[in-house]
Tab-separated table of C-alpha atoms in Angstrom:
chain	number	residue	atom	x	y	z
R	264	UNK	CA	59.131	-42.822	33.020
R	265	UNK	CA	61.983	-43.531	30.723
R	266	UNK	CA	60.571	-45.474	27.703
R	267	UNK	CA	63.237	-48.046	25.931
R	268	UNK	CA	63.245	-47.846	22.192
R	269	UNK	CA	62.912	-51.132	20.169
R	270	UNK	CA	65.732	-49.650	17.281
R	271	UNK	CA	68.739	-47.517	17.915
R	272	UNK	CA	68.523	-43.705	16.511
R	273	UNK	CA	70.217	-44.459	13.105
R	274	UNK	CA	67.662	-43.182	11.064
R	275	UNK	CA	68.395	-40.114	8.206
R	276	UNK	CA	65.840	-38.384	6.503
R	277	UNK	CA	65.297	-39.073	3.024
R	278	UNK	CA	65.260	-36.604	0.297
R	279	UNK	CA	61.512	-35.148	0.201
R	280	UNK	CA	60.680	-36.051	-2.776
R	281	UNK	CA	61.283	-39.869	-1.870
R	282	UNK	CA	59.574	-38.882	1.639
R	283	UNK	CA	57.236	-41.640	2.190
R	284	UNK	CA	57.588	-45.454	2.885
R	285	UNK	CA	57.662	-48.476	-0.117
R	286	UNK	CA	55.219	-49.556	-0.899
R	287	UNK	CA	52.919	-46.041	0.246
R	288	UNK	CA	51.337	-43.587	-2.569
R	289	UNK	CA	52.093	-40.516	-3.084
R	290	UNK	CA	51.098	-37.727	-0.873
R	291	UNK	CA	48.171	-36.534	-3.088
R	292	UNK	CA	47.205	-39.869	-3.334
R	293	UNK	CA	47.397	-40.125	0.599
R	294	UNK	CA	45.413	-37.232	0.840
R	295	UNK	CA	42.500	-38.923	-1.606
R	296	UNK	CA	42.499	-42.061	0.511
R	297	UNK	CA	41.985	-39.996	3.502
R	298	UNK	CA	39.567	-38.088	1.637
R	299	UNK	CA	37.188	-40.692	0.310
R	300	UNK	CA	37.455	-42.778	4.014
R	301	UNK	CA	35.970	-39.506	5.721
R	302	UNK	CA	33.496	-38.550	2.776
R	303	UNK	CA	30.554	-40.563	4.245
R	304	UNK	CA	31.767	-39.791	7.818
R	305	UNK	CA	31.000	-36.089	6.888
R	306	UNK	CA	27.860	-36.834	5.278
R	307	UNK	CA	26.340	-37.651	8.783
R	308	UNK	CA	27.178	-34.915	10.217
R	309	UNK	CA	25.754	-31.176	9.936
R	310	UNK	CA	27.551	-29.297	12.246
R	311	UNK	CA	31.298	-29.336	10.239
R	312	UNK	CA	33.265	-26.357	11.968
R	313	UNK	CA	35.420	-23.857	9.867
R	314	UNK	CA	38.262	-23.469	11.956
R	315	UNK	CA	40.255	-20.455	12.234
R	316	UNK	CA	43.018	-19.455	14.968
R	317	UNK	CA	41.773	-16.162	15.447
R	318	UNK	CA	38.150	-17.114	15.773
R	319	UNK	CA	38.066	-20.835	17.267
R	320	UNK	CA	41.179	-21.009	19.634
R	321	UNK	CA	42.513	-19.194	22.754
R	322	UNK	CA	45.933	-18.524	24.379
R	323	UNK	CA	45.491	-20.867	27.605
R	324	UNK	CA	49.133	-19.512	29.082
R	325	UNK	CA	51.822	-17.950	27.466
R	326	UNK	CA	50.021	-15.998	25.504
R	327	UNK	CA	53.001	-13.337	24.547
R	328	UNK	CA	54.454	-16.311	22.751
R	329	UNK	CA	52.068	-17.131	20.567
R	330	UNK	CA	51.520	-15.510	17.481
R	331	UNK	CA	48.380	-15.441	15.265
R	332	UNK	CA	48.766	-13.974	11.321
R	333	UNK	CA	46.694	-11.349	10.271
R	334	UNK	CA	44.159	-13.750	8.401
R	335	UNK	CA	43.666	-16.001	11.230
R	336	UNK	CA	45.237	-18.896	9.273
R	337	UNK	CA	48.378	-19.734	10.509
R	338	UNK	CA	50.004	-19.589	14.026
R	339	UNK	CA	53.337	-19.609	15.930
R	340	UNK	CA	54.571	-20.783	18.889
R	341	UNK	CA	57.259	-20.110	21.040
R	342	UNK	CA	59.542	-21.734	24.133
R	343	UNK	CA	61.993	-19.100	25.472
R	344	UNK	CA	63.986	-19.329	28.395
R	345	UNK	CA	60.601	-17.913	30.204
R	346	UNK	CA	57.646	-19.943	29.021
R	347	UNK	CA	56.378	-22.183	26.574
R	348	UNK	CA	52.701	-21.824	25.457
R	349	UNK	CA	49.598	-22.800	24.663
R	350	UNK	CA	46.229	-22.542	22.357
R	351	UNK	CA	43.142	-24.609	23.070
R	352	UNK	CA	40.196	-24.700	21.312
R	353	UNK	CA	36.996	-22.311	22.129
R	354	UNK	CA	34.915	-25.848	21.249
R	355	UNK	CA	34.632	-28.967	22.897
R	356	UNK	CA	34.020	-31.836	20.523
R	357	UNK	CA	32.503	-35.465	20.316
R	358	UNK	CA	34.280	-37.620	17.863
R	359	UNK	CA	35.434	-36.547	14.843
R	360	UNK	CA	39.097	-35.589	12.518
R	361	UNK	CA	40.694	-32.799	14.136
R	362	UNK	CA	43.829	-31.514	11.564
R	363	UNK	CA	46.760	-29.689	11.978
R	364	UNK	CA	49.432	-28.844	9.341
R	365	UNK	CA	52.653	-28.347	11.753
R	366	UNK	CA	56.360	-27.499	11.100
R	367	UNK	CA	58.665	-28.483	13.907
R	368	UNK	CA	61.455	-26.705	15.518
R	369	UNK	CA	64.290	-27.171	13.603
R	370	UNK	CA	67.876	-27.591	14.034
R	371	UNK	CA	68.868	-28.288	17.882
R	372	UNK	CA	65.331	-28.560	19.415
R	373	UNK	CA	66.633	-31.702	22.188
R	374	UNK	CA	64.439	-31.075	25.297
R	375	UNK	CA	61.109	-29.538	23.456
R	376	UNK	CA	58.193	-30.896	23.514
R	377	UNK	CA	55.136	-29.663	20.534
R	378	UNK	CA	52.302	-30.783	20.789
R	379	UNK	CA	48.912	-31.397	19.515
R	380	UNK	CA	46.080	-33.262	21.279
R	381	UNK	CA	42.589	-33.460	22.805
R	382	UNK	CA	41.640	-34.084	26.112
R	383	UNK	CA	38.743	-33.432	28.248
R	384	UNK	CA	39.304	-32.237	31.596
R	385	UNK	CA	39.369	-33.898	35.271
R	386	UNK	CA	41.328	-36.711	36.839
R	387	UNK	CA	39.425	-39.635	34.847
R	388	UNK	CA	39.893	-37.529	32.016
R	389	UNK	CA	40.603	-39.154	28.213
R	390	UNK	CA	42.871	-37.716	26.232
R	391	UNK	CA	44.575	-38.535	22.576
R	392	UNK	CA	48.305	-37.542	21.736
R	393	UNK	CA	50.586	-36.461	19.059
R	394	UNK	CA	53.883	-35.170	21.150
R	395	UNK	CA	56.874	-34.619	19.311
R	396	UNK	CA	59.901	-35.133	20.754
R	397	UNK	CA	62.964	-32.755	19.729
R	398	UNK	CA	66.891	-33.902	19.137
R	399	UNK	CA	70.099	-32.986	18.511
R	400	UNK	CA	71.025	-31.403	15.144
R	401	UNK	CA	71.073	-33.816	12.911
R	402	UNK	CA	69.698	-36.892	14.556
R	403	UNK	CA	65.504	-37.648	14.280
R	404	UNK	CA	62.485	-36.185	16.274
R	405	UNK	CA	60.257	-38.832	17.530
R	406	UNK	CA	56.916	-38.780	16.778
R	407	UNK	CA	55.259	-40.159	20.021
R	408	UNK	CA	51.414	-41.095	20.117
R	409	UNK	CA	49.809	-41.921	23.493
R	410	UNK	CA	45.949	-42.536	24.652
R	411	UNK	CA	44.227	-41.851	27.706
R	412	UNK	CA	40.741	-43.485	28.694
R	413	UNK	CA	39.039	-42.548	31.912
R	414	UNK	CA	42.541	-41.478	33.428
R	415	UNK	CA	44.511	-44.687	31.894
R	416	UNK	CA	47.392	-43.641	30.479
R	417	UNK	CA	50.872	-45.844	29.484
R	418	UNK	CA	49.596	-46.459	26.139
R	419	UNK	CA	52.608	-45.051	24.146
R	420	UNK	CA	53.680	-45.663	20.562
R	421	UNK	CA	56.650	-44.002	19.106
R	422	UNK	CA	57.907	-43.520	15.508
R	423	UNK	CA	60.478	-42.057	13.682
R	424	UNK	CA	59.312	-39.893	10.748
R	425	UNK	CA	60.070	-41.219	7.288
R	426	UNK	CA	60.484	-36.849	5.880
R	427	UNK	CA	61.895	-34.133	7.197
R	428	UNK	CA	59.284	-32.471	9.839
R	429	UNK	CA	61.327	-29.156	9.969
R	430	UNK	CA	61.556	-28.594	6.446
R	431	UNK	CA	58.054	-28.171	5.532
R	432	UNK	CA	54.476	-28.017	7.044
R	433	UNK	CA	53.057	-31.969	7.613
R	434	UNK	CA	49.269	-33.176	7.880
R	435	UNK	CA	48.672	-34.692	11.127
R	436	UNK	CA	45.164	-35.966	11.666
R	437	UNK	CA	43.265	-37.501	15.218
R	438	UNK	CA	40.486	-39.349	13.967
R	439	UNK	CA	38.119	-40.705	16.555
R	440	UNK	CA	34.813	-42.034	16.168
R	441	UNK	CA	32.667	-44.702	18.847
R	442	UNK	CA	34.447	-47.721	16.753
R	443	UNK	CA	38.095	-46.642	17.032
R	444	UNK	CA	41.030	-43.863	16.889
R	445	UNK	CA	43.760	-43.321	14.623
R	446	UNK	CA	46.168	-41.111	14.251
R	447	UNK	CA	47.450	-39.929	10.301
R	448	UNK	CA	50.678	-38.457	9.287
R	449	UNK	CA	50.047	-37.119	5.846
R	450	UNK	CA	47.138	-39.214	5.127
R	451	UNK	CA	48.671	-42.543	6.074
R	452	UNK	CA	47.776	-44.431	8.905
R	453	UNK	CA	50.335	-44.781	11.419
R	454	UNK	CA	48.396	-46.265	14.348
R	455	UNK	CA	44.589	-47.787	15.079
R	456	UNK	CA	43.068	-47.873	18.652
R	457	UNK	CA	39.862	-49.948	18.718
R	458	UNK	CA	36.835	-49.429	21.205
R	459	UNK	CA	36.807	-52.877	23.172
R	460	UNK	CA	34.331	-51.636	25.906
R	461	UNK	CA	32.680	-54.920	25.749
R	462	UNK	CA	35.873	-56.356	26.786
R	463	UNK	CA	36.029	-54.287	29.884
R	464	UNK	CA	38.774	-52.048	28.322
R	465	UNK	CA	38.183	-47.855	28.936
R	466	UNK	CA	37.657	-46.144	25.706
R	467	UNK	CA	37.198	-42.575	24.972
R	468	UNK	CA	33.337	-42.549	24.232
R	469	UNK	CA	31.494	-40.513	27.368
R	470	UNK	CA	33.946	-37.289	27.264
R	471	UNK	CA	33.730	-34.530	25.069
R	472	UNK	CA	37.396	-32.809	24.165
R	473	UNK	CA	39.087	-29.822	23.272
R	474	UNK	CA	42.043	-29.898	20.956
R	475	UNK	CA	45.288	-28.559	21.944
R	476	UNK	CA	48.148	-27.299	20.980
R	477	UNK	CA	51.587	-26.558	22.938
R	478	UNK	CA	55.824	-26.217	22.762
R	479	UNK	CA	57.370	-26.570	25.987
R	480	UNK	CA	60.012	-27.928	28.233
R	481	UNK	CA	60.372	-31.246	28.828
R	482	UNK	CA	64.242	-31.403	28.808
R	483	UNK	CA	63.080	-33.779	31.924
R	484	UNK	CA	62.583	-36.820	29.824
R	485	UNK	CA	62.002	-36.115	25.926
R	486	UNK	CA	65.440	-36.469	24.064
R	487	UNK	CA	67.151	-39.933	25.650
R	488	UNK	CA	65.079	-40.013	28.573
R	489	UNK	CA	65.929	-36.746	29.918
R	490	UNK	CA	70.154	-37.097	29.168
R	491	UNK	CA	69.948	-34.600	26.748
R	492	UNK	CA	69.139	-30.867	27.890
R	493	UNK	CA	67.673	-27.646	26.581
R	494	UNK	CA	70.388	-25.308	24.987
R	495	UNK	CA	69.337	-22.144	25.722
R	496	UNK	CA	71.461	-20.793	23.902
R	497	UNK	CA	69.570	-21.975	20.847
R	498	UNK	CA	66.764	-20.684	21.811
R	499	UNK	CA	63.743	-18.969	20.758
R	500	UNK	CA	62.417	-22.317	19.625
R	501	UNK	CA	59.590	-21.847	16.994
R	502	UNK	CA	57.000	-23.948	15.797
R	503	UNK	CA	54.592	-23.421	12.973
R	504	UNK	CA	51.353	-24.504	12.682
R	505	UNK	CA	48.469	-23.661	9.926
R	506	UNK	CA	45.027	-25.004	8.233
R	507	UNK	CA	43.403	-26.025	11.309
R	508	UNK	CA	40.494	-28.134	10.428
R	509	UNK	CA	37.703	-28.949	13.168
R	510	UNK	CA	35.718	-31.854	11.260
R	511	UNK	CA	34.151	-32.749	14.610
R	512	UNK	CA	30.632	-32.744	16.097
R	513	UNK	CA	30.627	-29.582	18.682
R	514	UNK	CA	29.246	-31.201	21.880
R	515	UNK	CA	26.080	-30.068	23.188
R	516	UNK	CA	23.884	-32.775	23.788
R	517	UNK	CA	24.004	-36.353	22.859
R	518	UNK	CA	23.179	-36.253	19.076
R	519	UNK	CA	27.146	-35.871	18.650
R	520	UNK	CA	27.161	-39.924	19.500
R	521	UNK	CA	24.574	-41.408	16.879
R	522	UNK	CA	25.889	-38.631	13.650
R	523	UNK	CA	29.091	-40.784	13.649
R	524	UNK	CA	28.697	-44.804	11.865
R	525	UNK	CA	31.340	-46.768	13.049
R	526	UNK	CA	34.237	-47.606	10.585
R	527	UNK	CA	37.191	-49.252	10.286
R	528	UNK	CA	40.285	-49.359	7.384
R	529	UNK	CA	40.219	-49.938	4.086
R	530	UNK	CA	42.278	-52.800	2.999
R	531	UNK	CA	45.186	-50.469	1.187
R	532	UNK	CA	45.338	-48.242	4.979
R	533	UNK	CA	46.351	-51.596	6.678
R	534	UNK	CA	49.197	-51.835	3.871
R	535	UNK	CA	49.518	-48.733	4.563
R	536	UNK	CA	49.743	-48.991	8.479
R	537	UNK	CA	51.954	-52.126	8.452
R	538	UNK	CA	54.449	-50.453	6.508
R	539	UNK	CA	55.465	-47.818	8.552
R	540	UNK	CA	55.161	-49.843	11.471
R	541	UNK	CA	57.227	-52.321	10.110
R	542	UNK	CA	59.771	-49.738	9.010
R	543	UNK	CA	59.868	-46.311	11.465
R	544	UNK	CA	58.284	-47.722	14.833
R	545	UNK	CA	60.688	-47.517	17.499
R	546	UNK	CA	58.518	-48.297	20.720
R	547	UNK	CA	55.264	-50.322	21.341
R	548	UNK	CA	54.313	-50.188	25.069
R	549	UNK	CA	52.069	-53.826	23.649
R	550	UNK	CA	55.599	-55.231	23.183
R	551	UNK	CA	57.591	-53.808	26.409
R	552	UNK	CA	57.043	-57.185	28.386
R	553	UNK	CA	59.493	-56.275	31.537
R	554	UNK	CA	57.810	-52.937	31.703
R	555	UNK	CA	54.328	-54.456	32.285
R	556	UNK	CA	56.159	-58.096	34.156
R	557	UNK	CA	54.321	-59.852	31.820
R	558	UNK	CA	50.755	-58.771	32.905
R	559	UNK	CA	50.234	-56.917	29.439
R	560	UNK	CA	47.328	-54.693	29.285
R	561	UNK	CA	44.215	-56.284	27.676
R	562	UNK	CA	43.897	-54.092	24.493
R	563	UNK	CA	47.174	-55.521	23.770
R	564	UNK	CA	45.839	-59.268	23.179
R	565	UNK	CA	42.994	-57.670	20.707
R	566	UNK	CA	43.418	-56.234	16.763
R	567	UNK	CA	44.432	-53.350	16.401
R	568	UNK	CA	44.031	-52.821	12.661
């Protein structure tokens, strides 16, 4: 399904140093907010997993193209003419902040598709995304978030990133607990789903998940809704990743559900939030009106911060 952005692809990367929206803290700050928001999460929980690429994940297909460093810490993977790949986690998990720092293919990466996400398994399955989509040399990725609950998808977000994902390894955080999900770039907020069960809406809450991560083709639909192909001749196309962090409860009974409180933002996250919304989101599936013929979904009519 081609998705129609809400801004035109006019955006430029700032310098890194001014990388992050007005009115947003600096990255170490970031990283404290995130910090002290999780601190009492953690304290409920006594299971915290040390993550480790070598120990915790496995190739899933395309296993000659990825590429694990000798301390287990960082990780590569590759899309070739051939075969993308893929690493999944040895774990399942039941809520929790599962981490990745992740640099992106750079220069002409139109067609690719990295990923990082968790999912459980199944046709009903639920599922939470970070997909980024490559582009042209020179023009922006799009980072594009999406949610699945009990096999209901079309739930997309999409934002342009205010830095330079190529340059530099970038924290990018799933947080999901029974009250809500939200995805972090760098310790900011860029996007809240709520648990509205008692609403009727499907929610992640009764599946446990692996996290995943993947580079492949989607030259189908991922750089202006498929227009743009795959040069091969650009290719190997290389993504980094490193300092996987598995803050989650590993599921094996149902003790995983009562060790997480339920939380929402702080007051300074929803500045946070509304700022790069405001600023760097270029789709909202809540806002595509002709998409849905005016019979939004339900979630859409509830908060969301």
């Amino acid at each position: 399904m081609a998705i129609i952005h809400l801004k035109p692809p006019q955006v430029r990367y700032r310098k890194q140093e001014e990388a992050r929206p007005i009115g947003c803290r600096s990255a170490m700050a970031d990283a404290r907010i995130l910090l002290v928001a999780l601190v009492a999460l953690f304290a409920f929980d006594r299971r915290l997993v040390h993550a480790n690429f070598a120990n915790d994940t496995v190739p899933s297909w395309g296993a000659q193209n990825v590429q694990i460093s000798a301390d287990g810490e960082g990780l590569t993977l590759t899309l070739n003419n051939q075969t993308g790949c893929r690493i999944d986690t040895v774990n399942r998990f039941m809520f929790g902040s599962i981490e990745m720092h992740i640099k992106l293919v750079a220069g002409n990466s139109a067609g690719t598709v990295t990923s990082y996400y968790m999912s459980s398994d199944g046709s009903a399955h639920d599922e939470i995304d970070f997909e980024f989509l490559g582009n042209s040399t020179g023009q922006p990725y799009i980072i594009h978030t999406n949610i699945y609950a009990q096999g209901m998808g079309n739930k997309e977000q999409q934002f342009y990133p205010w830095f330079d994902p190529t340059s530099s390894f970038h924290n990018y955080t799933i947080h999901w607990n029974p009250s809500e999900i939200v995805w972090f770039v760098d310790g900011t907020p860029i996007r809240v789903f709520r648990n509205y069960e008692s609403f009727g809406i499907p929610y992640p809450s009764k599946q446990a998940m692996k996290a995943y991560s993947s580079i492949w083709n989607g030259e189908a639909w991922a750089t202006e809704g498929g227009r743009v192909k795959i040069d091969w001749a650009s290719a190997p196309f290389v993504a980094g990743y490193a300092r996987l962090g598995l803050r989650a409860c590993v599921w094996n009974d149902a003790q995983c559900v009562s060790t997480y409180p339920a939380r929402t933002l702080t007051p300074d996250q929803r500045t946070q939030m509304a700022n790069i919304t405001g600023s760097y989101m270029i789709y909202d599936y809540c806002r595509d009106t002709s998409r849905f013929n005016g019979n939004m979904p339900p979630e859409c009519s509830q908060p969301q911060d």
